mmCIF file of C-alpha atoms in Angstrom:
data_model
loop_
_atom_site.group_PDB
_atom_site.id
_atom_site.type_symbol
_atom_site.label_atom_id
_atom_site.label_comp_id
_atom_site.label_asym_id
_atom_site.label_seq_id
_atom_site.Cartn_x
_atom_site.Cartn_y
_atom_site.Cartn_z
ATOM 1 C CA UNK A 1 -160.064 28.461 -83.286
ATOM 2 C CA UNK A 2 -157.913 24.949 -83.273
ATOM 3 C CA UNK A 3 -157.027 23.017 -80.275
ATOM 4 C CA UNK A 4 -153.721 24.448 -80.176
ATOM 5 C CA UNK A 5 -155.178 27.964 -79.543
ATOM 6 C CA UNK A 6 -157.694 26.835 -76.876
ATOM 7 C CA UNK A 7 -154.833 25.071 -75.243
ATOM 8 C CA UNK A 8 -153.196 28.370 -74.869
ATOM 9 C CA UNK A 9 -155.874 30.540 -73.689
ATOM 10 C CA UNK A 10 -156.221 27.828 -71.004
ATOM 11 C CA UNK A 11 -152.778 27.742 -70.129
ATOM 12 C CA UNK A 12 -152.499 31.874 -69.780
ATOM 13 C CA UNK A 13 -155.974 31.749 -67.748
ATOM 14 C CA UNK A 14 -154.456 29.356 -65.400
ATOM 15 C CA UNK A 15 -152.182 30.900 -63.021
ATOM 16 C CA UNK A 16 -155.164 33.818 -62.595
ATOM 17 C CA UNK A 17 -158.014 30.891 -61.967
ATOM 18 C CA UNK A 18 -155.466 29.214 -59.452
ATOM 19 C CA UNK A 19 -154.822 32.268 -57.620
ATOM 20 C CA UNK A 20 -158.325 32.905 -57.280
ATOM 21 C CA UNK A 21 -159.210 29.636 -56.817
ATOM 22 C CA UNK A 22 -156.672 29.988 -53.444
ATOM 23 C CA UNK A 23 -157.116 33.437 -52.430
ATOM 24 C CA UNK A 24 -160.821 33.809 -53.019
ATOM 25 C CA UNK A 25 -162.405 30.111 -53.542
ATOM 26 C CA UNK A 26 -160.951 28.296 -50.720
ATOM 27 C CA UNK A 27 -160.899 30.577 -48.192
ATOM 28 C CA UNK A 28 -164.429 31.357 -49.004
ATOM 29 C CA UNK A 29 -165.366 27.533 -48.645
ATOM 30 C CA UNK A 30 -163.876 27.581 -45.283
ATOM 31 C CA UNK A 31 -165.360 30.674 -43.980
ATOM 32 C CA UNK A 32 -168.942 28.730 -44.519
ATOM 33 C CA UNK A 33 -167.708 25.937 -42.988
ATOM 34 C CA UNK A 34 -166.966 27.915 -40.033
ATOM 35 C CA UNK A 35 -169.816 29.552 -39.882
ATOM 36 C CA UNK A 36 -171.758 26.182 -38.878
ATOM 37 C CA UNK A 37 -169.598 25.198 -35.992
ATOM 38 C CA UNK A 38 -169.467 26.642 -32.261
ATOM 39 C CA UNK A 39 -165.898 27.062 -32.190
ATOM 40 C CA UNK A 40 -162.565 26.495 -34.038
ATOM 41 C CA UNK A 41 -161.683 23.836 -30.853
ATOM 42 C CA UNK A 42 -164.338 21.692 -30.985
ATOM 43 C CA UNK A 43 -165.876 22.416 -34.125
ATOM 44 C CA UNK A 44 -169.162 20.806 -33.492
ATOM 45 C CA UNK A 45 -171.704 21.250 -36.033
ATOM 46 C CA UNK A 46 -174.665 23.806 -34.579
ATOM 47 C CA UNK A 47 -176.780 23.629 -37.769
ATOM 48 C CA UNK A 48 -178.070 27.356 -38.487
ATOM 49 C CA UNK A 49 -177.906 28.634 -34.462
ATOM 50 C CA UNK A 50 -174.820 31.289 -35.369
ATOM 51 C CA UNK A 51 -177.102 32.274 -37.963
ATOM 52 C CA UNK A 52 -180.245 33.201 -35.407
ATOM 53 C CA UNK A 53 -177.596 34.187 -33.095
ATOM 54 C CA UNK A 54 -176.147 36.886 -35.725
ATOM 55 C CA UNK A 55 -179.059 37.738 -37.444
ATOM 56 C CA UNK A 56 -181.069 38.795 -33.678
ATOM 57 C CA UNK A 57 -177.917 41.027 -32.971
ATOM 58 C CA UNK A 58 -178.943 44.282 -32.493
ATOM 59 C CA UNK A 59 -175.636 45.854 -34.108
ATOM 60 C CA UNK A 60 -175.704 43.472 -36.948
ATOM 61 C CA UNK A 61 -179.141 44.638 -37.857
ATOM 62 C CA UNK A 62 -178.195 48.205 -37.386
ATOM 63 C CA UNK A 63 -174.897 47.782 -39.275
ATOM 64 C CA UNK A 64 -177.243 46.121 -41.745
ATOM 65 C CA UNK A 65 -179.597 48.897 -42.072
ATOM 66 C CA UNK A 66 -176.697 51.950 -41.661
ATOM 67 C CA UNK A 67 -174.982 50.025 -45.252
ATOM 68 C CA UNK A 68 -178.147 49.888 -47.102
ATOM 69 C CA UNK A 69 -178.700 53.050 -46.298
ATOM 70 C CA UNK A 70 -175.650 54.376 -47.322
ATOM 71 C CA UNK A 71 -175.385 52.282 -50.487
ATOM 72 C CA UNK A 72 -178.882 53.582 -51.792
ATOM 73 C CA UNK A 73 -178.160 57.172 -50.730
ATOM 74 C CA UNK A 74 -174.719 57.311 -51.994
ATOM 75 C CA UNK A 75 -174.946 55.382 -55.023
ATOM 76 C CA UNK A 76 -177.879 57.000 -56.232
ATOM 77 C CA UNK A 77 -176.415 60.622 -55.171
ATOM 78 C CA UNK A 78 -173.141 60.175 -56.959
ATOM 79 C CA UNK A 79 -174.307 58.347 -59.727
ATOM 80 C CA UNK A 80 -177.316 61.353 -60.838
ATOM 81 C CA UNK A 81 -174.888 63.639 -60.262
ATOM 82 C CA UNK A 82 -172.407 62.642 -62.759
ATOM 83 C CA UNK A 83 -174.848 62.145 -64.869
ATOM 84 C CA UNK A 84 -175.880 65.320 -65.171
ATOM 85 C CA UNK A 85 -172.260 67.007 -65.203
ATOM 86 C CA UNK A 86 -171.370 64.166 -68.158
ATOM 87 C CA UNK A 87 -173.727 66.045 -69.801
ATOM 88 C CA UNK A 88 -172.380 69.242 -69.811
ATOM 89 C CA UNK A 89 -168.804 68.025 -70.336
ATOM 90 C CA UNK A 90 -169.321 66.264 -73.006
ATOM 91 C CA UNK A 91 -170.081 69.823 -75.252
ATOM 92 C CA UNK A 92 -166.562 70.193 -74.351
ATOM 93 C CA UNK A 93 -165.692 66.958 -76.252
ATOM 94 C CA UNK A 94 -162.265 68.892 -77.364
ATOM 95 C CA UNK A 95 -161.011 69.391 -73.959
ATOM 96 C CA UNK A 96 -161.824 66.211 -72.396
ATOM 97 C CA UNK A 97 -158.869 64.611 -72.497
ATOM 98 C CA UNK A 98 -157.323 67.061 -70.410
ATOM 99 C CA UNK A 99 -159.566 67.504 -67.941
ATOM 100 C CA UNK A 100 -160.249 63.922 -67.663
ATOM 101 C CA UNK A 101 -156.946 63.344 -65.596
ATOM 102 C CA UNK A 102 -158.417 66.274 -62.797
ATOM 103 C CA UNK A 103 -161.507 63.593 -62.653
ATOM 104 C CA UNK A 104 -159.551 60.823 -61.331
ATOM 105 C CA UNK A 105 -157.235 61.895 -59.027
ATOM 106 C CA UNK A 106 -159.339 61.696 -55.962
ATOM 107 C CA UNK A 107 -159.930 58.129 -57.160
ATOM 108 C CA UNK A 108 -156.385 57.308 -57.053
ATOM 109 C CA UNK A 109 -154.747 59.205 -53.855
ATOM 110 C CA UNK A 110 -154.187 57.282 -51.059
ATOM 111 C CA UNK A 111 -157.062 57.824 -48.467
ATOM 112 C CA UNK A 112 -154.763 58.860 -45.820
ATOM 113 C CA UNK A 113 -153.268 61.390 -47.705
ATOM 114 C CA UNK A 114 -156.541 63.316 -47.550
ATOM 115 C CA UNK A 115 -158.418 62.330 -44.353
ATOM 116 C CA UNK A 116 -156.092 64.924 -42.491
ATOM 117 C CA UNK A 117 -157.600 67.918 -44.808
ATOM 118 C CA UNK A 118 -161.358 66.183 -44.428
ATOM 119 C CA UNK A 119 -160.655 66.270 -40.179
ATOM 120 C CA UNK A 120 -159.809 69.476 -40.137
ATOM 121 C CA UNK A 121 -162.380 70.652 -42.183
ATOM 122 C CA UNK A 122 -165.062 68.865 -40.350
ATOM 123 C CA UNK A 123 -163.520 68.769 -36.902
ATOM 124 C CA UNK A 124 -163.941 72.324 -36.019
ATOM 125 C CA UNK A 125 -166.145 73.471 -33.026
ATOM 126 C CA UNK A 126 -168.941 75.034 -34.684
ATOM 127 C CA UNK A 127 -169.195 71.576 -36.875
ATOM 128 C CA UNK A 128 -169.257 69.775 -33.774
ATOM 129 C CA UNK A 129 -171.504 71.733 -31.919
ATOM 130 C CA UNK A 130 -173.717 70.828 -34.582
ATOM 131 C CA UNK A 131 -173.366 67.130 -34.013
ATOM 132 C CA UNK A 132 -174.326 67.589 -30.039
ATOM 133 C CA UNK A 133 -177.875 69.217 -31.184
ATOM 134 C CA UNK A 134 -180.210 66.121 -30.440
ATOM 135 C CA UNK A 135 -182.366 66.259 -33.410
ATOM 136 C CA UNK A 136 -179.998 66.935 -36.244
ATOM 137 C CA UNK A 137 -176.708 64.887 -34.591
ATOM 138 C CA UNK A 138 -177.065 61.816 -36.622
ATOM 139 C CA UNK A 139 -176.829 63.997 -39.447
ATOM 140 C CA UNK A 140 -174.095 65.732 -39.289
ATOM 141 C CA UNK A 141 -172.024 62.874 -37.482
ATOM 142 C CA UNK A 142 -172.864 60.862 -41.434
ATOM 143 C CA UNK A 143 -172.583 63.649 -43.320
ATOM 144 C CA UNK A 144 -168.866 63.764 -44.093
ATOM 145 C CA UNK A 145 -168.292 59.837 -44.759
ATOM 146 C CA UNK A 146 -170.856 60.918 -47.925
ATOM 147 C CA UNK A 147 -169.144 64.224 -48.548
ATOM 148 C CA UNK A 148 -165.623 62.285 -49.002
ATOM 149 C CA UNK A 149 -167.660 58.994 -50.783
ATOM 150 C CA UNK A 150 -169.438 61.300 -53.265
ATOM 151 C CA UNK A 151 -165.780 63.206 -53.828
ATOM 152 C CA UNK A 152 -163.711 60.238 -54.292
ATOM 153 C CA UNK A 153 -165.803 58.576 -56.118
ATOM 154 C CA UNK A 154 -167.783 61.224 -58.733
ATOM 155 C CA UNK A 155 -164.845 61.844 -61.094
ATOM 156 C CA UNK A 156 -164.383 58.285 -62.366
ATOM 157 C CA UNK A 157 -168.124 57.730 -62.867
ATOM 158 C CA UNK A 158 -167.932 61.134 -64.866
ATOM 159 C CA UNK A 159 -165.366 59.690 -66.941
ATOM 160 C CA UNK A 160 -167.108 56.571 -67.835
ATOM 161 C CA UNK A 161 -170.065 58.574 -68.587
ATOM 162 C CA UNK A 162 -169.038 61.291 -70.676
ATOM 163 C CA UNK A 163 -166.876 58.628 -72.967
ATOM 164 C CA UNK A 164 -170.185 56.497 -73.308
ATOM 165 C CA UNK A 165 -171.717 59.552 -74.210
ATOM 166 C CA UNK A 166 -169.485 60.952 -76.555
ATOM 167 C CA UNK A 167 -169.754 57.705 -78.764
ATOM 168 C CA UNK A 168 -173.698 58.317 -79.389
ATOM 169 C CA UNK A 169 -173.713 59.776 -83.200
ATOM 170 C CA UNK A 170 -174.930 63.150 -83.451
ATOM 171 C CA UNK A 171 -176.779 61.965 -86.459
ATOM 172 C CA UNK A 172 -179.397 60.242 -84.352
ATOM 173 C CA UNK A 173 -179.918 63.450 -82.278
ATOM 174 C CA UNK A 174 -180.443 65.369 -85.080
ATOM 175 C CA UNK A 175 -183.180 62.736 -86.270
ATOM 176 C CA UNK A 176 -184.760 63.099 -82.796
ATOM 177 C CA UNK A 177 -184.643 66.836 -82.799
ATOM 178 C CA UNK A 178 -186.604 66.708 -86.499
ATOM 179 C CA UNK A 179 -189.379 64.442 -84.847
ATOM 180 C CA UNK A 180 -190.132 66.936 -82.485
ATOM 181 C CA UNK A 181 -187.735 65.154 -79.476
ATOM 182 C CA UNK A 182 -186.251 68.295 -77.388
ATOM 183 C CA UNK A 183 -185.117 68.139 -73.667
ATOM 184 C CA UNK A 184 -185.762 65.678 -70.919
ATOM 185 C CA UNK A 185 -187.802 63.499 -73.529
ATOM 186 C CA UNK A 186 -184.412 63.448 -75.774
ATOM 187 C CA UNK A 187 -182.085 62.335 -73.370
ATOM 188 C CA UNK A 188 -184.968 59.817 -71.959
ATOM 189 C CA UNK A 189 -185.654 58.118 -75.601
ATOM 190 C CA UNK A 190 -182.424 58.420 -77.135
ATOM 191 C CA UNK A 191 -179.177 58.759 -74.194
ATOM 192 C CA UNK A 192 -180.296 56.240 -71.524
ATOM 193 C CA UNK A 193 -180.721 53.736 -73.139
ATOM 194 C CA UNK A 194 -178.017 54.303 -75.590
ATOM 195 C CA UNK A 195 -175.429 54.382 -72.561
ATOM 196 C CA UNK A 196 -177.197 52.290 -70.133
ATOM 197 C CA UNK A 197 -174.822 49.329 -70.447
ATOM 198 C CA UNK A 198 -172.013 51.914 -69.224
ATOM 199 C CA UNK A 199 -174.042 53.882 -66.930
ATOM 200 C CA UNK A 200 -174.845 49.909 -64.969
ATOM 201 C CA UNK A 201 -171.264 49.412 -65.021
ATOM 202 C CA UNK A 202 -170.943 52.977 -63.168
ATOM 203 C CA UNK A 203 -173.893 51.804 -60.710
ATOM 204 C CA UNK A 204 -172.218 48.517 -59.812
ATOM 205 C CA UNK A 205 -168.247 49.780 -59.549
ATOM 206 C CA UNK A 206 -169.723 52.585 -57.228
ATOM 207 C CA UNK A 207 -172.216 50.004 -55.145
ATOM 208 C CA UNK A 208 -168.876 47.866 -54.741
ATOM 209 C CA UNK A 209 -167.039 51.071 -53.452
ATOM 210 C CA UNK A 210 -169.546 52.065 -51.300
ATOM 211 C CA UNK A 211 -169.061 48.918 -49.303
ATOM 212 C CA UNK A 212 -165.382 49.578 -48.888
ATOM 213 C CA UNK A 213 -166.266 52.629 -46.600
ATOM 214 C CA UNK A 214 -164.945 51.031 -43.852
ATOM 215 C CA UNK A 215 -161.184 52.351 -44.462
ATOM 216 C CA UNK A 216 -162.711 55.924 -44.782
ATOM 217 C CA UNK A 217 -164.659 55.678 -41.679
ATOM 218 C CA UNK A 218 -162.026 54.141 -39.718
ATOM 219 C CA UNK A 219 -159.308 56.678 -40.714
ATOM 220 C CA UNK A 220 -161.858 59.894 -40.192
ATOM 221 C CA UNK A 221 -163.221 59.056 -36.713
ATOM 222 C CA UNK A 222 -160.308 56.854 -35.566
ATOM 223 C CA UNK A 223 -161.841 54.491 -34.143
ATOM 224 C CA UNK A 224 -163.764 51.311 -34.539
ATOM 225 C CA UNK A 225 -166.853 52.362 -32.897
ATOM 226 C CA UNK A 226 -167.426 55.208 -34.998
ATOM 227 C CA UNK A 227 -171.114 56.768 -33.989
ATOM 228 C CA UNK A 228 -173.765 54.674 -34.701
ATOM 229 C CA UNK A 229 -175.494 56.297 -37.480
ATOM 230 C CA UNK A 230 -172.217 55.510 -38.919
ATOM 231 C CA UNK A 231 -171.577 51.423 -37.675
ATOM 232 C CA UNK A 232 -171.214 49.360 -40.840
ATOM 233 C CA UNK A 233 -171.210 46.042 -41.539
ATOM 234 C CA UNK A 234 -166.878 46.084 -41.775
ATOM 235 C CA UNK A 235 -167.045 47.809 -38.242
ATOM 236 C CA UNK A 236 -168.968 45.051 -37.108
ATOM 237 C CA UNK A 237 -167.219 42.121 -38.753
ATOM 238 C CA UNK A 238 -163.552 43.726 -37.967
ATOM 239 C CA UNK A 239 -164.520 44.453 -34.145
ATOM 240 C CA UNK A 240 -165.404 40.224 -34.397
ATOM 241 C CA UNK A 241 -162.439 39.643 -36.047
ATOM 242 C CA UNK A 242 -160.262 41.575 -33.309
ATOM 243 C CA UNK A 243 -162.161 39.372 -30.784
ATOM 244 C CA UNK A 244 -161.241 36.061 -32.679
ATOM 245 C CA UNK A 245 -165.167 35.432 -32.807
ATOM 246 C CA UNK A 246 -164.904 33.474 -35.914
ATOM 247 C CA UNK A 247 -168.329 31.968 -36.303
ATOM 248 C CA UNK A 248 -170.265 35.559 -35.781
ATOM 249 C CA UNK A 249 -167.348 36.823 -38.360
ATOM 250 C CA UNK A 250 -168.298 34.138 -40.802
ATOM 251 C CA UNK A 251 -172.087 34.496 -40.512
ATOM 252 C CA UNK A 252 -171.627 37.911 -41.071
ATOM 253 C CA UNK A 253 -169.382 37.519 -44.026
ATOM 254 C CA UNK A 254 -171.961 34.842 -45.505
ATOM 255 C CA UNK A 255 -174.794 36.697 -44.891
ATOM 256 C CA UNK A 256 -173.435 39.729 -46.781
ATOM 257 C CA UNK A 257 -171.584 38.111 -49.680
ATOM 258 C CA UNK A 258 -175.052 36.603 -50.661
ATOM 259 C CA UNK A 259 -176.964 39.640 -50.252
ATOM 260 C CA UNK A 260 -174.855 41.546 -52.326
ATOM 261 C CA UNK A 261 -174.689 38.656 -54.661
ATOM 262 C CA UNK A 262 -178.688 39.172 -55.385
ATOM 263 C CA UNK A 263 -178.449 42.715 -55.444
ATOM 264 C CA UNK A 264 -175.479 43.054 -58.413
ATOM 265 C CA UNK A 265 -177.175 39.942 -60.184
ATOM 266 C CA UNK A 266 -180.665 41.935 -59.816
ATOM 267 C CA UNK A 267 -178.949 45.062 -61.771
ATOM 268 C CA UNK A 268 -177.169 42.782 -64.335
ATOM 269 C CA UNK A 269 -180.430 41.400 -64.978
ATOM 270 C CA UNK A 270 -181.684 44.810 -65.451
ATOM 271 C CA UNK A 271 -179.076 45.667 -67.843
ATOM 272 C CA UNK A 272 -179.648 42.980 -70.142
ATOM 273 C CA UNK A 273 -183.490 43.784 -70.048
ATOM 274 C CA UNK A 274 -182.494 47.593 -71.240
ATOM 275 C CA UNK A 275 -180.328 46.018 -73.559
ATOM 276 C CA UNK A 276 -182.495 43.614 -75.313
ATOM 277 C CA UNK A 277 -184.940 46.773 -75.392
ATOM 278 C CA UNK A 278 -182.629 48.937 -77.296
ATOM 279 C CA UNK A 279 -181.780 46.249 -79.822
#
């Protein structure tokens, strides 16, 4: 590649790394800066006290611990099960290309196109005399936000899946099958790791969509205070927002751009571990 073509690869990258640079980089910058001062008035420097102050808040820490929760359960939920229906789609090689489009559409409708058909089917009296019973309430007050995630969100996992899938060569099944591979062992020593670049990829889009819950919640219970079981960290940091607590807002935003930071750089390094394997 000569200088001329480098020059032009720069020059089409440009406008994208200036608009990120402005959108993204910058406002970014100032949102830590913001985080270390008492105010937007006086903007004395407090050193790490919004920090302490954000990190001893009781709804921070339950936000905290309601979107771990709800990452782990629904990631993990959606993810295993399109896993498992990949794999008996992708016998069905021949008709995947027209069923694939039936996969994506609750991907792509508008959320509050649908959240009318979700309240009514959860917002019936016998539902919510289930959610007055004490001991089973928090349950069924969650239970629909991972009803709609798992829905929205299982048919473009199974799509990514079943196409990873359908590229490993039957010839090296075969091979396994004549070395006495059958079942569970099969798809343990041969698929996984064969499609584990693809099935990370799956993990991490639906990790980053499981933080954008916030719409969904907001939209289903109306409100921003849905129940607690169901406070997130965007109900927290939009209810700051609305009460033009900046510095809270910040340290919240700081706090959880770096821990998801660690968590998708802990599952790339993963993937590159499965993938050295496998070579």
């Amino acid at each position: 590649m000569n200088k001329k073509q480098k020059l032009k690869i720069v020059l089409l990258c440009l406008p994208a790394l200036i608009g990120f640079a402005v959108f993204y980089i910058v406002p970014f910058v100032r949102t830590i800066g913001y985080s270390f001062i008492d105010n937007t008035l006086s903007k004395q420097f407090v050193g790490f006290s919004n920090y302490a102050s954000v990190l001893g808040n009781k709804y921070f820490q339950m936000a905290l611990k309601n979107t771990a929760i709800f990452s782990v359960i629904s990631v993990s939920t959606t993810v295993l099960i399109s896993l498992i229906l990949s794999l008996g789609i992708v016998k069905l090689s021949n008709r995947f290309s027209f069923i694939k489009s039936f996969f994506i559409l609750p991907y792509i409708l508008p959320t509050a196109s649908i959240i009318f058909i979700w309240q009514s089917i959860f917002g019936g009296e016998s539902y919510e005399a289930l959610t007055r019973i004490e001991s089973i309430s928090a349950f069924f007050e969650i239970l629909p936000l991972y009803l709609l995630f798992t829905w929205k969100n299982i048919g473009i996992n199974i799509i990514l899946i079943t196409s990873a899938l359908m590229k490993v060569p039957r010839e090296v099944y075969e091979a396994s099958a004549v070395d006495g591979a059958h079942g569970l062992r099969l798809h343990a020593k041969i698929t996984m790791p064969m499609i584990s670049p693809t099935l990370f990829f799956a993990i991490v889009l639906t990790f980053v969509n499981s933080l954008k819950i916030f719409k969904e919640s907001y939209l289903f219970y109306n409100t921003n205070y849905p129940p607690d079981v169901a406070y997130m960290v965007q109900n927290y940091m939009n209810n700051h927002f609305q009460k033009l607590n900046y510095q809270n807002l910040s340290c919240a935003v700081v706090i959880f751009t770096t821990v998801m930071a660690i968590l998708i750089f802990l599952l790339y390094r993963a993937e590159n571990k499965t993938g050295d394997y496998t070579n």
